[in-house]
Short mmCIF file of C-alpha atoms in Angstrom, two decimals:
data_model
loop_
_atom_site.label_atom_id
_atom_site.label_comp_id
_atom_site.label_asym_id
_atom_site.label_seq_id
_atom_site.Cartn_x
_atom_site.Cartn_y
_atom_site.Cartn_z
CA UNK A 208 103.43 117.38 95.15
CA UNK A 209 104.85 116.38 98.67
CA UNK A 210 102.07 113.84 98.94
CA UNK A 211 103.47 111.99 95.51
CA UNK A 212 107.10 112.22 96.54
CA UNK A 213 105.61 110.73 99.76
CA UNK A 214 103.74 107.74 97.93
CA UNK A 215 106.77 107.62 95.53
CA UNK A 216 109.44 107.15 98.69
CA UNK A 217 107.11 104.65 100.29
CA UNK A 218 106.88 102.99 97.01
CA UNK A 219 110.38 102.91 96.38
CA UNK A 220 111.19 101.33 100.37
CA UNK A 221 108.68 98.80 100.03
CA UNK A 222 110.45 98.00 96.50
CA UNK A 223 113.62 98.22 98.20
CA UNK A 224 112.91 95.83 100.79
CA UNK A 225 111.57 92.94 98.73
CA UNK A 226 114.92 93.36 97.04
CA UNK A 227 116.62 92.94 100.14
CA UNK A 228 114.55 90.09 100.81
CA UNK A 229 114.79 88.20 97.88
CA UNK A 230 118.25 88.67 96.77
CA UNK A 231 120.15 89.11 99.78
CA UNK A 232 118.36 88.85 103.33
CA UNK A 233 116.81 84.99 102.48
CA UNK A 234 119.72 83.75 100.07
CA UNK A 235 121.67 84.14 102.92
CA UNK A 236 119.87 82.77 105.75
CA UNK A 237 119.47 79.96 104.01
CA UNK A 238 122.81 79.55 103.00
CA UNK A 239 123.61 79.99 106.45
CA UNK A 240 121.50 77.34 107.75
CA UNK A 241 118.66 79.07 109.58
CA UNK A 242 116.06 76.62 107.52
CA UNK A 243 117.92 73.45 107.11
CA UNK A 244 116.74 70.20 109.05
CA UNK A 245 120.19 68.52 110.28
CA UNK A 246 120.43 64.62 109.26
CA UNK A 247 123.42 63.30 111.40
CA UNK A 248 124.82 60.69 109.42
CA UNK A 249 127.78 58.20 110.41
CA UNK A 250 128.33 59.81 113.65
CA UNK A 251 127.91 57.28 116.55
CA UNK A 252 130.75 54.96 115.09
CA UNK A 253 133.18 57.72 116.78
CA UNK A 254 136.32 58.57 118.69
CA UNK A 255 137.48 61.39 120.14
CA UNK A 256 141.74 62.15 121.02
CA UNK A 257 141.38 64.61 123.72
CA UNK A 258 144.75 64.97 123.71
CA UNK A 259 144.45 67.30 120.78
CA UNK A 260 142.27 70.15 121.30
CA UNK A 261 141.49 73.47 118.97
CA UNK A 262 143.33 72.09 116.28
CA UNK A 263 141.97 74.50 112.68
CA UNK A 264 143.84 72.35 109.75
CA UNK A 265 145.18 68.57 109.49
CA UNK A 266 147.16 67.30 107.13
CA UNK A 267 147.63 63.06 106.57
CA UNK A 268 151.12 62.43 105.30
CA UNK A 269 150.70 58.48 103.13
CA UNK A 270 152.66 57.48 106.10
CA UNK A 271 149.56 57.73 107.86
CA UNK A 272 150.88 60.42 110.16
CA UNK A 273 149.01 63.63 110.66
CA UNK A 274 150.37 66.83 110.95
CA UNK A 275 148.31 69.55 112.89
CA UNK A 276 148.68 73.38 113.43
CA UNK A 277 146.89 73.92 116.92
CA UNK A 278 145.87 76.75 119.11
CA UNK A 279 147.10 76.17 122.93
CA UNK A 280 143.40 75.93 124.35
CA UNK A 281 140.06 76.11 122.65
CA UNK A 282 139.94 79.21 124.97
CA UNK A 283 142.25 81.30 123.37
CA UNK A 284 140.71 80.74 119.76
CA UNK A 285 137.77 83.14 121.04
CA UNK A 286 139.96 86.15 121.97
CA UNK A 287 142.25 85.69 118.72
CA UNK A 288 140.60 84.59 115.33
CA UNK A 289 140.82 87.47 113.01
CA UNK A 290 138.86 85.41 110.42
CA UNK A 291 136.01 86.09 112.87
CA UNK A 292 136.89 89.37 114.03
CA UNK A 293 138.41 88.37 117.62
CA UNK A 294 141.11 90.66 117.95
CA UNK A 295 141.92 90.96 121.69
CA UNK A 296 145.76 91.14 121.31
CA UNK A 297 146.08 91.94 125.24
CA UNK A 298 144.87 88.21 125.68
CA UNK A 299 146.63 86.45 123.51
CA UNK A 300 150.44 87.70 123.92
CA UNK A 301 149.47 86.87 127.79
CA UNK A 302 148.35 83.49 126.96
CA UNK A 303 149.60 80.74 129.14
CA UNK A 304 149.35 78.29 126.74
CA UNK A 305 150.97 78.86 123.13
CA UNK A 306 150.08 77.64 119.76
CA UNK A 307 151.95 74.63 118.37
CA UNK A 308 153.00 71.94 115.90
CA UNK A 309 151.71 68.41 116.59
CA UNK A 310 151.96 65.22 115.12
CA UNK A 311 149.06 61.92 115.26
CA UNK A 312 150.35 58.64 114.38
CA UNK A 313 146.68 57.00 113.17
CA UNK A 314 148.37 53.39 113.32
CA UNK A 315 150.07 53.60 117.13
CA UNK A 316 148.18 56.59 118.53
CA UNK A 317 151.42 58.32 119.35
CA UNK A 318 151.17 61.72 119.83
CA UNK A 319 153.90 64.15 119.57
CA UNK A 320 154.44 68.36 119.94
CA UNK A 321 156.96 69.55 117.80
CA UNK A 322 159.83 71.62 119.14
CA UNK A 323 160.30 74.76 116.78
CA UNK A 324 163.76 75.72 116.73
CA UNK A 325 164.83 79.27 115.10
CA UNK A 326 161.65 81.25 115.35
CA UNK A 327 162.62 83.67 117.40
CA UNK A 328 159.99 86.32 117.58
CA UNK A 329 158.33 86.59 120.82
CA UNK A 330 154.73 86.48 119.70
CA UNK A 331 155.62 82.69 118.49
CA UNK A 332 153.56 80.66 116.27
CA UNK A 333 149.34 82.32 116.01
CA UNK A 334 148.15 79.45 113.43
CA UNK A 335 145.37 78.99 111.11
CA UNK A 336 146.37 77.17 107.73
CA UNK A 337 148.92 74.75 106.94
CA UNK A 338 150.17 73.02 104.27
CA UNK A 339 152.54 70.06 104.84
CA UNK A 340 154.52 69.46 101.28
CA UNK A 341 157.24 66.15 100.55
CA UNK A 342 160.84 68.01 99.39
CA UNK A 343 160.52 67.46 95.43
CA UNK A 344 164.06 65.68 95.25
CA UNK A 345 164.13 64.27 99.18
CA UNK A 346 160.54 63.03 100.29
CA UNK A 347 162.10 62.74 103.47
CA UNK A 348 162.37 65.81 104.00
CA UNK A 349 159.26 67.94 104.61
CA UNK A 350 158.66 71.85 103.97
CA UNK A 351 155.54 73.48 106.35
CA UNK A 352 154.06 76.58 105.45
CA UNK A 353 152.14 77.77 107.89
CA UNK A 354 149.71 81.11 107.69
CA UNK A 355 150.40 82.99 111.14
CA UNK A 356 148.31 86.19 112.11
CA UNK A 357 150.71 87.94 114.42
CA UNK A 358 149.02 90.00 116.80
CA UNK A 359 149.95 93.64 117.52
CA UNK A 360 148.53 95.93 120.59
CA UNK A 361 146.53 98.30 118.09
CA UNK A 362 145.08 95.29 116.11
CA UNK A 363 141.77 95.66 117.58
CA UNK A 364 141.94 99.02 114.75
CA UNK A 365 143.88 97.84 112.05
CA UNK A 366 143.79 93.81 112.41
CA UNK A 367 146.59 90.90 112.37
CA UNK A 368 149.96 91.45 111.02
CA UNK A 369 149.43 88.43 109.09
CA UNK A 370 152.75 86.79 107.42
CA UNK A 371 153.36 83.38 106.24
CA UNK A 372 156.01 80.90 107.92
CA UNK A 373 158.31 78.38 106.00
CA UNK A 374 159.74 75.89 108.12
CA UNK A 375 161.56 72.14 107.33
CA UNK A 376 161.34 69.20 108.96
CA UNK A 377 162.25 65.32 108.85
CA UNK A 378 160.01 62.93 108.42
CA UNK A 379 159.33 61.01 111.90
CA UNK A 380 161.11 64.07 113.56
CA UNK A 381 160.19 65.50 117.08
CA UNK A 382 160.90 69.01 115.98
CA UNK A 383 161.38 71.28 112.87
CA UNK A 384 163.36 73.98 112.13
CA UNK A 385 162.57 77.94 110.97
CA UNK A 386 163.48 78.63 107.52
CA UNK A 387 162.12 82.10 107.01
CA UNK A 388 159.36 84.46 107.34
CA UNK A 389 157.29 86.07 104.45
CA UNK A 390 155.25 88.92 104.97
CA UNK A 391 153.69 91.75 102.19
CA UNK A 392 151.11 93.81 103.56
CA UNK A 393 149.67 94.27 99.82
CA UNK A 394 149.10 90.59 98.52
CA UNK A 395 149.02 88.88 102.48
CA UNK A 396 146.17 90.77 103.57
CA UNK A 397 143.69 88.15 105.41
CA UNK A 398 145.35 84.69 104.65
CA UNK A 399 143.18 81.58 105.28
CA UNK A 400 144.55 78.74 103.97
CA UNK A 401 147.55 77.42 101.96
CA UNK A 402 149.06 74.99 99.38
CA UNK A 403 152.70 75.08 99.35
CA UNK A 404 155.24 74.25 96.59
CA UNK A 405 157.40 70.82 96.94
CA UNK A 406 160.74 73.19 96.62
CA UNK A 407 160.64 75.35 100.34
CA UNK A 408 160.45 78.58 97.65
CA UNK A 409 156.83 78.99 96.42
CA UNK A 410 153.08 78.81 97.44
CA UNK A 411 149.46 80.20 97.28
CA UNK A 412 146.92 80.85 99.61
CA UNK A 413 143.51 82.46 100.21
CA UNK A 414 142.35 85.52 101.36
CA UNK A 415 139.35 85.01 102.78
CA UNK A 416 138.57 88.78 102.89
CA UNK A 417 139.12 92.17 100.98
CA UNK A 418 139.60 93.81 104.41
CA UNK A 419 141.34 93.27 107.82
CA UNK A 420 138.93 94.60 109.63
CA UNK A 421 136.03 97.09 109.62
CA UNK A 422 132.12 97.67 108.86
CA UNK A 423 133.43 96.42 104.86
CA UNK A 424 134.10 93.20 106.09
CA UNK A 425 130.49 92.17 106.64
CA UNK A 426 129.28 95.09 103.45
CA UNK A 427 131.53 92.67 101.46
CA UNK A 428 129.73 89.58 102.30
CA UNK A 429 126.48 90.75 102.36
CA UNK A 430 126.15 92.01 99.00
CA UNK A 431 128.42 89.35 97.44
CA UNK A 432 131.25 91.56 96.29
CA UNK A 433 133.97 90.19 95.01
CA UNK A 434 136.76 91.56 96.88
CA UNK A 435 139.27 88.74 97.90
CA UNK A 436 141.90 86.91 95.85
CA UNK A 437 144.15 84.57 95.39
CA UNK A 438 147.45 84.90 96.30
CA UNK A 439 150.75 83.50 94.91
CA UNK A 440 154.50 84.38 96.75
CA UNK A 441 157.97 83.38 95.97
CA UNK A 442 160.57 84.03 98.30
CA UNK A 443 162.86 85.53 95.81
CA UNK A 444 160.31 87.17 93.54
CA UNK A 445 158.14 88.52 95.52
CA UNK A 446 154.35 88.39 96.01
CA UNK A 447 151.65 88.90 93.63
CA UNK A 448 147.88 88.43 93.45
CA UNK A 449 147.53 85.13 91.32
CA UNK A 450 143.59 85.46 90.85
CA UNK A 451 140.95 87.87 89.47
CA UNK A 452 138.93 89.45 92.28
CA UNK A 453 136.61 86.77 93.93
CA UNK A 454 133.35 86.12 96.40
CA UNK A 455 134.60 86.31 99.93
CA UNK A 456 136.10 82.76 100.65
CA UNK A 457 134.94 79.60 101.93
CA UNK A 458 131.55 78.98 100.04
CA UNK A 459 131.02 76.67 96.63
CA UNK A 460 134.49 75.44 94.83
CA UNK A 461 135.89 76.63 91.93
CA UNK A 462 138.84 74.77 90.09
CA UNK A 463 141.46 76.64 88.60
CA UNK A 464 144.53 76.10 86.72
CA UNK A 465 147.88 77.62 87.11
CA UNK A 466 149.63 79.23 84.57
CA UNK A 467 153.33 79.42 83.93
CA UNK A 468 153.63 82.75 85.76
CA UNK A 469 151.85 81.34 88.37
CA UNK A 470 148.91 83.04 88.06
CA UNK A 471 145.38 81.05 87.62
CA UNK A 472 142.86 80.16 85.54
CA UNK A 473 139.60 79.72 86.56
CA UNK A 474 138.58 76.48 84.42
CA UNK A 475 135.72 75.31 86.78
CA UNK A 476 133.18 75.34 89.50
CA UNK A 477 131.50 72.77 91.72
CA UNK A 478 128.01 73.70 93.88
CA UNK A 479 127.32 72.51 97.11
CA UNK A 480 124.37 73.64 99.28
CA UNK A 481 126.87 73.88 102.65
CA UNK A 482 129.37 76.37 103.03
CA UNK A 483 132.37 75.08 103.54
CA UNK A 484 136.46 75.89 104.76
CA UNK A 485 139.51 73.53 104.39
CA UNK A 486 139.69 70.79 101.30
CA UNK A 487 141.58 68.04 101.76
CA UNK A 488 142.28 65.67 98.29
CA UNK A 489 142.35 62.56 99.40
CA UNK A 490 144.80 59.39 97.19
CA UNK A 491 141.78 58.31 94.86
CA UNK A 492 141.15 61.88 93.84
CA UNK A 493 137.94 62.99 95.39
CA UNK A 494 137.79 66.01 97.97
CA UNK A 495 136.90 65.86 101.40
CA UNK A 496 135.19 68.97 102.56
CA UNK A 497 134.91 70.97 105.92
CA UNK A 498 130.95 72.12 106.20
CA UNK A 499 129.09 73.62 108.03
CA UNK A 500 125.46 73.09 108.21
CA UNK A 501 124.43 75.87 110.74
CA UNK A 502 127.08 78.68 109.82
CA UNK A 503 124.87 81.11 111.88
CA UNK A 504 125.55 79.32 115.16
CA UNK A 505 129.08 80.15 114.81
CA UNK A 506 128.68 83.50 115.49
CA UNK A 507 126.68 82.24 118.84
CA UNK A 508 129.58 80.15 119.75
CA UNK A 509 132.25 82.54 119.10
CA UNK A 510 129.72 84.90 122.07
CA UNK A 511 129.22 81.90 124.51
CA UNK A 512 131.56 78.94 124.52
CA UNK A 513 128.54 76.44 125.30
CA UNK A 514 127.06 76.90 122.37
CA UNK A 515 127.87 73.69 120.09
CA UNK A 516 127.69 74.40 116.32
CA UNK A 517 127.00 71.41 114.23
CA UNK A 518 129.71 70.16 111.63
CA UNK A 519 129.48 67.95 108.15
CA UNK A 520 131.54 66.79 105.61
CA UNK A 521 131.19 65.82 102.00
CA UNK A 522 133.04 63.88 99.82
CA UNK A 523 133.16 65.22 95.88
CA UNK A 524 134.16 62.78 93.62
CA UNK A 525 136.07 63.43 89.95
CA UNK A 526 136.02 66.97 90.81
CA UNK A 527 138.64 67.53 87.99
CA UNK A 528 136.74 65.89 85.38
CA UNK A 529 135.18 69.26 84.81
CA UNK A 530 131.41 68.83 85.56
CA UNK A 531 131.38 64.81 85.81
CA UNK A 532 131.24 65.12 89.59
CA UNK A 533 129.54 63.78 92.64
CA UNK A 534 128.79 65.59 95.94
CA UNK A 535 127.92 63.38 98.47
CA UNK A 536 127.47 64.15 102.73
CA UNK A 537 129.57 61.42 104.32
CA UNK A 538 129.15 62.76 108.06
CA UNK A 539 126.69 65.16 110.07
CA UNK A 540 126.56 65.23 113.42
CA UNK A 541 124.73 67.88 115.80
CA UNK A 542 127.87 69.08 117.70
CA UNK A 543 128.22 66.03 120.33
CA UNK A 544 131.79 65.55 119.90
CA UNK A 545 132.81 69.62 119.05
CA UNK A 546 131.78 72.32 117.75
CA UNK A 547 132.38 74.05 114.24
CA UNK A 548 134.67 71.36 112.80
CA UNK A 549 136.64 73.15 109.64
CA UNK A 550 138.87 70.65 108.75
CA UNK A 551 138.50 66.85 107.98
CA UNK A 552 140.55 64.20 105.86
CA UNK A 553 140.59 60.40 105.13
CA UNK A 554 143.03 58.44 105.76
CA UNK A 555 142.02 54.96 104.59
CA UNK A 556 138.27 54.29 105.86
CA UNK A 557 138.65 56.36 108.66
CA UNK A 558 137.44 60.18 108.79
CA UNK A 559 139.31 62.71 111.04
CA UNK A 560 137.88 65.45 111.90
CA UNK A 561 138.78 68.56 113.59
CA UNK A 562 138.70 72.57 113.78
CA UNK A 563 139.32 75.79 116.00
CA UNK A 564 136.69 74.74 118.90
CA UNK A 565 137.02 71.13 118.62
CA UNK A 566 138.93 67.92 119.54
CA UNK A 567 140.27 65.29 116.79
CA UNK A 568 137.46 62.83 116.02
CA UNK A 569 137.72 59.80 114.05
CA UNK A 570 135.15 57.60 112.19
CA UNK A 571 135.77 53.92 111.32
CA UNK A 572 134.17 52.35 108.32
CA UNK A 573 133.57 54.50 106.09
CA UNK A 574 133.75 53.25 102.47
CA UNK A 575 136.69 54.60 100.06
CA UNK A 576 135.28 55.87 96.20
CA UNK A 577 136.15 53.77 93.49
CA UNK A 578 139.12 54.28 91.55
CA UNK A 579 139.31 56.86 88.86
CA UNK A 580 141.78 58.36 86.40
CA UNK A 581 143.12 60.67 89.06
CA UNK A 582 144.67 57.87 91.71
CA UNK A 583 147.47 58.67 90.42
CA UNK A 584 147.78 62.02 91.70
CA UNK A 585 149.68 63.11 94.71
CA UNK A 586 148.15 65.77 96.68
CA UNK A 587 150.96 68.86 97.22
CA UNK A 588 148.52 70.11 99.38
CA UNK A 589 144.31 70.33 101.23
CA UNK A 590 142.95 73.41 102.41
CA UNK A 591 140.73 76.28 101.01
CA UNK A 592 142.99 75.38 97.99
CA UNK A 593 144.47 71.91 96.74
CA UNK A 594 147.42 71.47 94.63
CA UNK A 595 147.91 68.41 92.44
CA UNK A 596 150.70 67.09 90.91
CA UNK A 597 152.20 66.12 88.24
CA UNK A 598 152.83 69.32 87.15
CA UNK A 599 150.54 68.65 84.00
CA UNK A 600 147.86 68.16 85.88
CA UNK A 601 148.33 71.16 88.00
CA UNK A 602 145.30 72.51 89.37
CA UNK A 603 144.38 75.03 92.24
CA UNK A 604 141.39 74.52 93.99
CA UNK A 605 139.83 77.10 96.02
CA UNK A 606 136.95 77.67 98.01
CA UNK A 607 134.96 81.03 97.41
CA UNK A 608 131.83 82.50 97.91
CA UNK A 609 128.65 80.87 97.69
CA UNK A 610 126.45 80.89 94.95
CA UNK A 611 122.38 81.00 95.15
CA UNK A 612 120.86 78.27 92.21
#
């Protein structure tokens, strides 16, 4: 009898394993990039701004001026990043250098920090997304919601105190002013990204985990659990979670559309082979996506600073004609001018590009799409979720986990 429970338990881990290895241990190395053969594409027609360094989300205004939410060095993104678990609050609330507001002129070159004015708690601005949103009766005036993970001395054990900023600004203004802060430790739990509403009252944003920290973090993401959300906050009603339960975040794009209680409804999904962070939607309604084609690098990089993790971008045309879509890679390079860019927009025929360990690179050249039904549109907002206008033709979309075909 002990000799068939052996052969039974052997049988069983052998069973086991080719489980693991089919469904979850090569899906994800391959989604991750361990097999794929990088094809730089339109990266020697390049500039770099070193000016602007460590930069995780842009944001290009029609004006042509860019709007960026920046970390003080590149060095101080790998002691605080609670997307990636760097949680050495000791480091950063001694940092010499603080995060900031900046503007990029992409006609003159001007470059110019923004002076906050208002915020007055001492652990100041710790940014990852940003939306940048035209006042709906004043476009002159200019609402920024920025996601800021506060740090606190025992966040090594419990994570960020993660809260969302509203601030207002003029545009062609050398400083903004504090509005307000919103924080719910329920619905804000591991904010990534956000799309802002065009009144300074409402927006939505990503988590892009269940968990703030903790061994279910990576549980979560191995097994494909669907454990983040959505979330939607109003600064007189409250917060709320505005999605059903999704994959972790940043991975293929779904499309959903809002409905009048500001919750969404999933009405779409778009595949990509890369995995992907910020969305920008660019004037002729395609999507310019963040990518990354070796995600397991980052990991490397995050350990030692001279390793340089190679970045990509695609371009998805008519993504909300429902499946009548096109993904196509505009840019791949292997890391010469940064490492692990997460954000990129265009801005004409030029591509910016930029992200946590990187400096602002620009491509010239680069062809627009051709016109379609959704020119029309004016993006509200480009990250891990876009928001379109007019309001009939509101939809929210959001960047989840990836999906094996």
């Amino acid at each position: 009898m002990a000799r068939t429970w052996l052969y039974a338990g052997a049988s069983l881990a052998v069973v086991g394993s080719a489980l693991f290895q089919v469904y979850i241990r090569s899906p994800t190395l391959e989604a991750n990039g361990i097999y794929r053969e990088l094809h730089p594409v339109n990266h020697k027609n390049c500039q770099s701004i070193p000016e602007l360094k460590a930069c995780e989300k842009i944001r290009i205004m029609p004006s042509g001026v860019m709007y960026l939410a920046c970390g003080g060095t590149i060095e101080s993104r790998f002691t605080w990043m609670p997307t990636l678990d760097a949680l050495n609050a000791t480091s950063v609330l001694n940092r010499s250098a603080q995060d900031y507001l900046a503007t990029y002129d992409t006609k003159t070159g001007a470059i110019t920090r923004l002076t906050i004015n208002g915020l007055t708690d001492p652990r100041g601005l710790n940014l990852h997304g940003m939306d940048v949103v035209p006042d709906e009766t004043n476009p002159n005036t200019l609402w920024i919601y920025l996601v800021n993970h506060r740090p606190e001395l025992d966040s090594a054990l419990k994570g960020a105190n993660s809260v969302i900023e509203i601030l207002k600004t003029q545009a062609g203004a050398d400083h903004v002013e504090w509005v307000r802060t919103v924080e719910n430790a329920q619905v804000v739990v591991t904010p990534n990204d956000i799309v802002g509403g065009s009144n300074g009252q409402e927006f939505w944003f990503t988590n892009d985990n269940g968990s703030k920290v903790g061994l279910r973090r990576h549980i979560d993401l191995m097994f494909r659990l669907k454990t983040t959300f959505v979330g939607y906050c109003h600064v007189t009603d409250g917060c709320k979670r505005a999605s059903v339960p999704l994959l972790g975040s940043n991975g293929q794009i779904t499309i959903h559309k809002p409905n009048k209680d500001k919750t969404l409804e999933h009405v779409g999904t778009i595949a990509t082979e890369f995995p992907m962070d910020n969305l920008a939607l660019s004037t002729d309604g395609s999507i310019i996506a963040a990518a990354f084609p070796k995600l397991h690098l980052a990991i490397d990089s995050a350990i030692n600073s001279s390793v340089s993790v190679p970045s990509a971008v695609l371009r998805i045309s008519d993504a909300t004609l429902g499946s009548a879509y096109k993904v196509e890679k505009i840019y791949e390079d292997e890391g010469q001018l940064g490492s692990f860019g997460t954000t990129a927009a265009m801005h004409g025929d030029t591509l910016f590009i930029h992200g946590r360990f990187y400096q602002v690179a620009s491509n010239y050249g680069l062809s627009p799409l051709a016109d379609s039904e959704n020119t029309y549109l004016r993006a509200h907002g480009s990250s891990d979720a876009c928001l379109q206008d007019p309001p009939a033709k509101l939809s929210l979309i959001d960047l989840l986990g990836l999906k094996k075909n």
